[in-house]
GROMACS .gro file of C-alpha atoms in nm:
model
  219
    1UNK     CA    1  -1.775   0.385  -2.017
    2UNK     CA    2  -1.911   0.408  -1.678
    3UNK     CA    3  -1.733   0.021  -1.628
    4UNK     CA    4  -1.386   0.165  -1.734
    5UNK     CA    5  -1.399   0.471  -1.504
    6UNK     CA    6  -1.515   0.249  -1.192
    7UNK     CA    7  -1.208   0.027  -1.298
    8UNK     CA    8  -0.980   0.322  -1.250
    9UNK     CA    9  -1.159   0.468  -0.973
   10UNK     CA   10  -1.158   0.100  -0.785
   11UNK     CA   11  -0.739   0.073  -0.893
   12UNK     CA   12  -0.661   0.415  -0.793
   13UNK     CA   13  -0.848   0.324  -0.437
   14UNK     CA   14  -0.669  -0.024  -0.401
   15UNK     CA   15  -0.304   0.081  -0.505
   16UNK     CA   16  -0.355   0.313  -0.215
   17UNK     CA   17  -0.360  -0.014   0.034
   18UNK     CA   18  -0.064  -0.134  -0.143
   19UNK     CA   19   0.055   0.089   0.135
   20UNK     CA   20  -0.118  -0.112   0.412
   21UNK     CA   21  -0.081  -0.448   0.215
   22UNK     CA   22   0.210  -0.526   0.401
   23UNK     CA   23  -0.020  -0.420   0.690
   24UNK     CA   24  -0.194  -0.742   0.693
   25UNK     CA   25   0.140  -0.875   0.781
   26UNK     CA   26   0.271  -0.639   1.000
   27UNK     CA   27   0.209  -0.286   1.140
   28UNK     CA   28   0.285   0.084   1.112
   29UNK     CA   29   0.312   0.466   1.270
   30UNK     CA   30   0.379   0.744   1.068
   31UNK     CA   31   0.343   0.903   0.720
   32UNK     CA   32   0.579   0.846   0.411
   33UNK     CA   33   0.847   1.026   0.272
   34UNK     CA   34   1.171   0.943   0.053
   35UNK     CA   35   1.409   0.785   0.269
   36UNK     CA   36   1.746   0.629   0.216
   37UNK     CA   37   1.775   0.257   0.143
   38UNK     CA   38   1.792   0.055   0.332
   39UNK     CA   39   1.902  -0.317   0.313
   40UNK     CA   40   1.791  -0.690   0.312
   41UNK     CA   41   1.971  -0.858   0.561
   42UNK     CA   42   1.747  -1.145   0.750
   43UNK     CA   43   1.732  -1.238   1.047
   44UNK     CA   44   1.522  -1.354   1.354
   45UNK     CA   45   1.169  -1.155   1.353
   46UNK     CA   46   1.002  -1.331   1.645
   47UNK     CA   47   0.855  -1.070   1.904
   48UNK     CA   48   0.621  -0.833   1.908
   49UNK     CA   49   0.685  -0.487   1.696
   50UNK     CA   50   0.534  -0.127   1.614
   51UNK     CA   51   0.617   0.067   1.287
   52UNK     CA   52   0.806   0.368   1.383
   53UNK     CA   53   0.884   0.478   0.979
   54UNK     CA   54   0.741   0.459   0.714
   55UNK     CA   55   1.003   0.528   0.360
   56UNK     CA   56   0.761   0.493   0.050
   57UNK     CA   57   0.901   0.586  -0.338
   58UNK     CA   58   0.697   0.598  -0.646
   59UNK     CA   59   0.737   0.258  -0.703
   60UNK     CA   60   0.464   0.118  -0.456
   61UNK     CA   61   0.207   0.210  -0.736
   62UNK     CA   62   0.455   0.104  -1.066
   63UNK     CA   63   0.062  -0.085  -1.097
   64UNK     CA   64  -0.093   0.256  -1.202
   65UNK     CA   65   0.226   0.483  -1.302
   66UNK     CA   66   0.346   0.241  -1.568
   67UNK     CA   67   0.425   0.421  -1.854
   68UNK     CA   68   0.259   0.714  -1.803
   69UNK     CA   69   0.388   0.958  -1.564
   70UNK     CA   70   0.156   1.002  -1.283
   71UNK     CA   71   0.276   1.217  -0.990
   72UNK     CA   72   0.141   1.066  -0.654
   73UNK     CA   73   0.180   1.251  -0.283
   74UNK     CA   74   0.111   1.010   0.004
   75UNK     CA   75   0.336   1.228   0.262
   76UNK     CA   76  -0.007   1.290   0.438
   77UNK     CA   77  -0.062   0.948   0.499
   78UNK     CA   78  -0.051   0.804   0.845
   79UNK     CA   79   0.015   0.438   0.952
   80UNK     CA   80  -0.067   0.267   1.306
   81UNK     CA   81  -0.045  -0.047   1.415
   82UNK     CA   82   0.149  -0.359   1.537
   83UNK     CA   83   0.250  -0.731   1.474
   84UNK     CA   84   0.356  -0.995   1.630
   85UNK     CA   85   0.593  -1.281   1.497
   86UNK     CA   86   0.582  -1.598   1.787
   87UNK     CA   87   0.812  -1.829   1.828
   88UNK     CA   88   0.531  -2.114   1.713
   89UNK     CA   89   0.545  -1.965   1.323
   90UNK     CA   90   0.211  -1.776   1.374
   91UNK     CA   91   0.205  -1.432   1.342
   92UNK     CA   92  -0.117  -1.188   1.455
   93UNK     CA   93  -0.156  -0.789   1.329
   94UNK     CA   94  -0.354  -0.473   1.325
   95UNK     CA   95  -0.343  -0.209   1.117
   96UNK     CA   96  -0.507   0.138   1.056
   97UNK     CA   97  -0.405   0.371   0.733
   98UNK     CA   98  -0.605   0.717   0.731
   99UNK     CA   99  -0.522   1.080   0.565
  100UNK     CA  100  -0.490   1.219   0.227
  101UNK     CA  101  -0.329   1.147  -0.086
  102UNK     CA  102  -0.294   1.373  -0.415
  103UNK     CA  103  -0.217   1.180  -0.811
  104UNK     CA  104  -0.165   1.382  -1.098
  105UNK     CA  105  -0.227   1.200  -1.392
  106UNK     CA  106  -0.157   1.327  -1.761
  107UNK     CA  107  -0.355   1.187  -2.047
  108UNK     CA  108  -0.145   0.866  -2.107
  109UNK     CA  109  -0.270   0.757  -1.742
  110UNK     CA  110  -0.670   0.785  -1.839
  111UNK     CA  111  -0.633   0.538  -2.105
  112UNK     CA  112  -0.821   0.218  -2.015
  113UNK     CA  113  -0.800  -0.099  -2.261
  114UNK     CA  114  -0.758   0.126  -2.554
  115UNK     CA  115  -1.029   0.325  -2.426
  116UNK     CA  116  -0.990   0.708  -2.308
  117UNK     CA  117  -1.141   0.812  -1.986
  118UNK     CA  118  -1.214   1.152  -1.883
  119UNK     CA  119  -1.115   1.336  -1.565
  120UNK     CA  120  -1.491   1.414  -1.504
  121UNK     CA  121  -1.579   1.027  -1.538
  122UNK     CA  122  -1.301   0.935  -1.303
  123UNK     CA  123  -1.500   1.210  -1.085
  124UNK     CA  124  -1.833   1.106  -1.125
  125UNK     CA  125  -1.741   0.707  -1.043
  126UNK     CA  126  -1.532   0.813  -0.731
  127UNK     CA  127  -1.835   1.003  -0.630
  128UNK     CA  128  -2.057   0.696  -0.667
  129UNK     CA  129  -1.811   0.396  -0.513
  130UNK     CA  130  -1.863   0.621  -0.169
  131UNK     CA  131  -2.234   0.661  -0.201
  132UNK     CA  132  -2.265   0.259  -0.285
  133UNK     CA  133  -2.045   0.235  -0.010
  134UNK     CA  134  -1.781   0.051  -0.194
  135UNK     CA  135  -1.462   0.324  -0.157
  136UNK     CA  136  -1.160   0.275   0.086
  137UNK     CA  137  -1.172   0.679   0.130
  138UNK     CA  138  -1.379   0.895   0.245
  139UNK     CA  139  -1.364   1.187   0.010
  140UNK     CA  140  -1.273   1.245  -0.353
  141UNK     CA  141  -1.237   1.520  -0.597
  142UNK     CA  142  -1.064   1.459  -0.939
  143UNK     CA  143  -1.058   1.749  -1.179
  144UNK     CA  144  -0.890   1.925  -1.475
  145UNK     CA  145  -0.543   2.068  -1.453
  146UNK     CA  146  -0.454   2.155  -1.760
  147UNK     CA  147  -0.416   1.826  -2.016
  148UNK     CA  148  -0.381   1.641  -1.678
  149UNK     CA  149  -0.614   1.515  -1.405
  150UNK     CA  150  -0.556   1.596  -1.007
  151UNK     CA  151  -0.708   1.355  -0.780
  152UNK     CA  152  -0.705   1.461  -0.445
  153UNK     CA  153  -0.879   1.175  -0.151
  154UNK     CA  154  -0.883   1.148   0.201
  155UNK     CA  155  -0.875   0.781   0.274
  156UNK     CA  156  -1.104   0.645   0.553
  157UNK     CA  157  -0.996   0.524   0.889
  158UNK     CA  158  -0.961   0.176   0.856
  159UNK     CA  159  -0.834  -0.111   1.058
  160UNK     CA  160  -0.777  -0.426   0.938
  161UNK     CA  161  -0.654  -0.783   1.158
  162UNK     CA  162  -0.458  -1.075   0.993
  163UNK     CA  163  -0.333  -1.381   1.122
  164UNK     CA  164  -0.149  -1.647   0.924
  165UNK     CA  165   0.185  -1.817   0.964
  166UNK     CA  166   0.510  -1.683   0.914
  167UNK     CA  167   0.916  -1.858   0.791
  168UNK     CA  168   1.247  -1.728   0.709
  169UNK     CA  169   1.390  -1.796   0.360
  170UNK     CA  170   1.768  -1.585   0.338
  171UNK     CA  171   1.635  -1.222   0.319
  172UNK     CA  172   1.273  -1.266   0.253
  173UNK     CA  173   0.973  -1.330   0.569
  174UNK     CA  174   0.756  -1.542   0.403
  175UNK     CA  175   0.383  -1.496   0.547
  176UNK     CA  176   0.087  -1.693   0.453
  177UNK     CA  177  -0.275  -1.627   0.564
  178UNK     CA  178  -0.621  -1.753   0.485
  179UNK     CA  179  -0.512  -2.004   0.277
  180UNK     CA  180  -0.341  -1.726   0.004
  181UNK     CA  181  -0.050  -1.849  -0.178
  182UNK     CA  182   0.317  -1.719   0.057
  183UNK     CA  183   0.456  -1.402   0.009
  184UNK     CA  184   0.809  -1.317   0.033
  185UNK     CA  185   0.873  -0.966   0.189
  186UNK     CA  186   1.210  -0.854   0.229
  187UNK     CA  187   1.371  -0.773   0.584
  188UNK     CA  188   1.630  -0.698   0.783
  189UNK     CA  189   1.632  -0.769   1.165
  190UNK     CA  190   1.906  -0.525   1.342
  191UNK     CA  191   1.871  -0.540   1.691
  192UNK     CA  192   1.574  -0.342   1.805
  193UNK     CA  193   1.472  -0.222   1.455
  194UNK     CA  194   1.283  -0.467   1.162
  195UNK     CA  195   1.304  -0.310   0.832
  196UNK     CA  196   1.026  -0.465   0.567
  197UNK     CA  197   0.981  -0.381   0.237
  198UNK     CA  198   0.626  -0.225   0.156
  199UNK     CA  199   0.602  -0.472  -0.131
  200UNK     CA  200   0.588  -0.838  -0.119
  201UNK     CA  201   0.861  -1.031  -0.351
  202UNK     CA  202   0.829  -1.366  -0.463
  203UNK     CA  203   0.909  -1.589  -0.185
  204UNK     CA  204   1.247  -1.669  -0.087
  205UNK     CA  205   1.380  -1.376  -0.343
  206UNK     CA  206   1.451  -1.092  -0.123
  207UNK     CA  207   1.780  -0.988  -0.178
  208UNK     CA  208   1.868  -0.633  -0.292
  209UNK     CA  209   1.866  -0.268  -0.164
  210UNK     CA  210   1.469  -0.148  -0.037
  211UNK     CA  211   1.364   0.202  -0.152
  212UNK     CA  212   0.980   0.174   0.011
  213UNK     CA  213   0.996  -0.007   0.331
  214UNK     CA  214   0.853   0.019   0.705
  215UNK     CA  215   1.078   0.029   0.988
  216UNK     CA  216   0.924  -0.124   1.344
  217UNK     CA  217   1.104  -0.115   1.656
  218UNK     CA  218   1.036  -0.346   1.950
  219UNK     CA  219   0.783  -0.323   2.241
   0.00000   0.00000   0.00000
């Protein structure tokens, strides 16, 4: 059991960076909250950029609210950092995500591979990822509400760096980094502002309207 609760522990932890996967391609300033949407439009990215806005919906974690009706708050959550697109197709960021973050999850959510996990398990093996070290927060409490679970963490300061190389396919930046297959992420260049979705698409598909995106302006 203690293996399924670290597994939901260790997703609830990393669908959290889902906010600051996009991070590792660009930057951000600012906490989330439902915005209007905006649009993929294209465009020329090259230059250097800071995220002014950050517009985030429940669909950033569709990875752990599938199905089940979890309630997640990440309007605490502040973003920092900056990118840089250059005119050579090489790209260079930094990145910080800190603050807290509440999920309500009923009992559907606590199911793991047919297996049921308690709120007090989910507890105990948040507890122990930050005494082995292994969490991307710095505190966590999970207990009963109810039939449902509230999670409530604080995520710990941290800055990441990435560097990789970056093209333009219609709508979609495509970044690659490490050696990682491309991503598509869907943009719009207006002037002094760069919308970017807060999810990557496949690449070269990144048409359509953008409900969770960061907005940079240039330096």
């Amino acid at each position: 059991m203690k293996r399924l609760s670290r597994a939901f522990a260790v997703l609830l932890s990393t669908s959290l960076l889902a906010l600051s996967a996009c991070g590792d391609d660009d930057g951000s300033t600012g906490g989330g909250a439902a915005c209007a949407e905006a649009q993929a439009c294209g465009g020329d990215p090259t230059g250097s950029w800071t995220i002014a806005e950050t517009c985030l919906d429940g669909s950033i974690f569709a990875e752990i609210n599938a199905n089940c009706g979890a309630e997640i708050d990440v309007s605490g959550v502040e973003f920092n950092g900056s990118a840089e697109f250059k005119p050579d197709g090489t790209y260079t960021t930094t990145s910080t995500v800190t603050g807290p973050m509440k999920a309500v999850y009923p009992p559907p959510c606590l199911v793991f591979e047919d297996t049921t996990i308690t709120c007090a398990q989910l507890d105990q093996t948040m507890q122990d990822l930050i005494a082995q070290g292994e969490a991307r927060y710095e505190s966590a409490t999970c207990a009963a509400a109810g039939q449902d679970c509230v999670c409530s963490l604080i995520l710990a300061e941290r800055t990441t760096a990435g560097t990789g190389t970056w093209s333009v396919s219609g709508s979609s930046l495509i970044t690659e980094s490490n050696g990682e297959a491309a991503q598509g992420v869907p943009f719009c260049v207006d002037g002094s502002s760069l919308t970017m979705a807060a999810q990557p698409s496949e690449a070269g598909s990144g048409a359509g309207p953008l409900t969770s995106y960061l907005r940079l302006t240039r330096r």
